[in-house]
């Protein structure tokens, strides 16, 4: 890893890590509250660990000049490993929360183990830790192969990857300590948010510099989606998290938006975080790895571009459907509902494009669990986008909102679309990146596939039934015009479904653990010198010839 950095790059890393360590020390020494000081200690330890690692290899020989004529895969390798580590951490918190809702005593009377702290730790660990790290790693991989160009720099990819890990660590640890902005998918406090802006701008500049030096004249569609993901997430994050800290040495802040403006800004961010973090970026994965694994060209490259512009344009207007029956102006609610329904067209066109790509390769789907992961992910993408448009309709929303139906919808996407796609991508990319013939155990991939699919189905079916029952019980009135069911009665009625959800979550978690074990054993058996040609996808969507990028 460090051996491929030049001496100058290692020295620059030491300087930056030294500055980061001093900032952490200053935070720890001057913190106005315990949480801020604790985060200072975390920053200090994080930078010190990396400083020692780089220092140990400072005098290692410089990389060969020929190294710059090949793809730079070291950050991708580390990113894949870190993504799977976050999968275990984030899903463990989610599993704990699922069991906690069925058996409330599982907090063990510890404040940090309450639902209000574990739940954001789960969502951030899974969405940003697992999903975000996978997006960064795969974007580095796809960008190089489709552009036939090496990453534009060796130091900046590591800054992006490890800088992003520091943000997620600060966010998750902060939630367990009670630091929370109470903004869905944006709970991290002001100093973590500012750090993420620095990392994300570096990421965008790195991505654009690499595309600018490409040796392939066309920009393959996967890169369009990755670019939209990086750019729009930056805009969303900045505007939604504009806050004034109570103290420059404290962990508390106040968002500058207030009232209904804050709600609108939050759900403009919240829905578009789903749109561009959990959809656009993952479509970038799908458009590269699915045809690559199937060894088939994209069914319609033109349709993929038209779908891209439809998704990008329609999604940014859809967030207000989360605020039906609120103080938000009625016309804004209707606007969000309308664009949400219109989203069904480019979304289903994308899902159909992916599935039609498999024409002529269905025998591979039958025999190859890795390709089956991607196929199932595309199906769940089509199902969840239909459901999302359906739930945005005001009349349906009156029944579904604030119930477990929304939980079912979110997890049909997060598990069935995002997580299952990542698993397929990892199984497809790891043999290429580590230069091995295949994963260590195909049987474990099969087991992982069925545990993931069955776990998702059990989870979603349980929450669908729970949510619809909740909504119906909440709106049932007696002849006298009073509510028929006390709220506690509706809570008790949910218990069997919560137990079923915990069972489904356990199945999914066990499958993830098997995947991590398979990954670890594959890495252990990877030879250090075996070279395998990597055949990138060309701009027209077909599998292209092997190419070694130039400078």
mmCIF file of C-alpha atoms in Angstrom, residues 89-101 104 106-108 110-126 172 174-178 180 187:
data_model
loop_
_atom_site.group_PDB
_atom_site.id
_atom_site.type_symbol
_atom_site.label_atom_id
_atom_site.label_comp_id
_atom_site.label_asym_id
_atom_site.label_seq_id
_atom_site.Cartn_x
_atom_site.Cartn_y
_atom_site.Cartn_z
ATOM 1 C CA UNK A 89 -20.844 -2.896 12.212
ATOM 2 C CA UNK A 90 -23.871 -1.159 10.712
ATOM 3 C CA UNK A 91 -25.948 -4.321 10.364
ATOM 4 C CA UNK A 92 -25.073 -5.371 13.903
ATOM 5 C CA UNK A 93 -26.568 -2.123 15.201
ATOM 6 C CA UNK A 94 -29.590 -2.647 12.951
ATOM 7 C CA UNK A 95 -30.072 -6.183 14.224
ATOM 8 C CA UNK A 96 -29.808 -4.933 17.796
ATOM 9 C CA UNK A 97 -32.487 -2.323 17.085
ATOM 10 C CA UNK A 98 -34.750 -4.982 15.520
ATOM 11 C CA UNK A 99 -34.463 -7.199 18.606
ATOM 12 C CA UNK A 100 -34.843 -4.143 20.841
ATOM 13 C CA UNK A 101 -38.250 -3.336 19.333
ATOM 14 C CA UNK A 104 -37.386 -3.576 24.857
ATOM 15 C CA UNK A 106 -32.242 -5.185 25.569
ATOM 16 C CA UNK A 107 -30.963 -1.661 26.291
ATOM 17 C CA UNK A 108 -29.535 -3.087 29.567
ATOM 18 C CA UNK A 110 -27.363 1.871 29.298
ATOM 19 C CA UNK A 111 -28.040 5.365 27.856
ATOM 20 C CA UNK A 112 -25.859 4.734 24.813
ATOM 21 C CA UNK A 113 -27.892 1.585 23.995
ATOM 22 C CA UNK A 114 -31.236 3.382 23.690
ATOM 23 C CA UNK A 115 -33.170 3.235 20.422
ATOM 24 C CA UNK A 116 -32.572 6.954 19.793
ATOM 25 C CA UNK A 117 -28.801 6.408 19.752
ATOM 26 C CA UNK A 118 -28.549 2.963 18.171
ATOM 27 C CA UNK A 119 -30.851 3.762 15.263
ATOM 28 C CA UNK A 120 -28.759 6.619 13.727
ATOM 29 C CA UNK A 121 -25.622 4.557 14.384
ATOM 30 C CA UNK A 122 -27.251 1.818 12.302
ATOM 31 C CA UNK A 123 -28.389 4.067 9.450
ATOM 32 C CA UNK A 124 -25.082 5.918 9.220
ATOM 33 C CA UNK A 125 -23.017 2.747 9.542
ATOM 34 C CA UNK A 126 -24.953 1.041 6.752
ATOM 35 C CA UNK A 172 -21.355 6.992 14.652
ATOM 36 C CA UNK A 174 -21.110 10.863 18.344
ATOM 37 C CA UNK A 175 -24.573 9.311 18.173
ATOM 38 C CA UNK A 176 -23.670 6.809 20.877
ATOM 39 C CA UNK A 177 -22.509 9.734 23.044
ATOM 40 C CA UNK A 178 -25.731 11.656 22.424
ATOM 41 C CA UNK A 180 -27.229 14.424 17.202
ATOM 42 C CA UNK A 187 -27.337 13.708 12.231
#
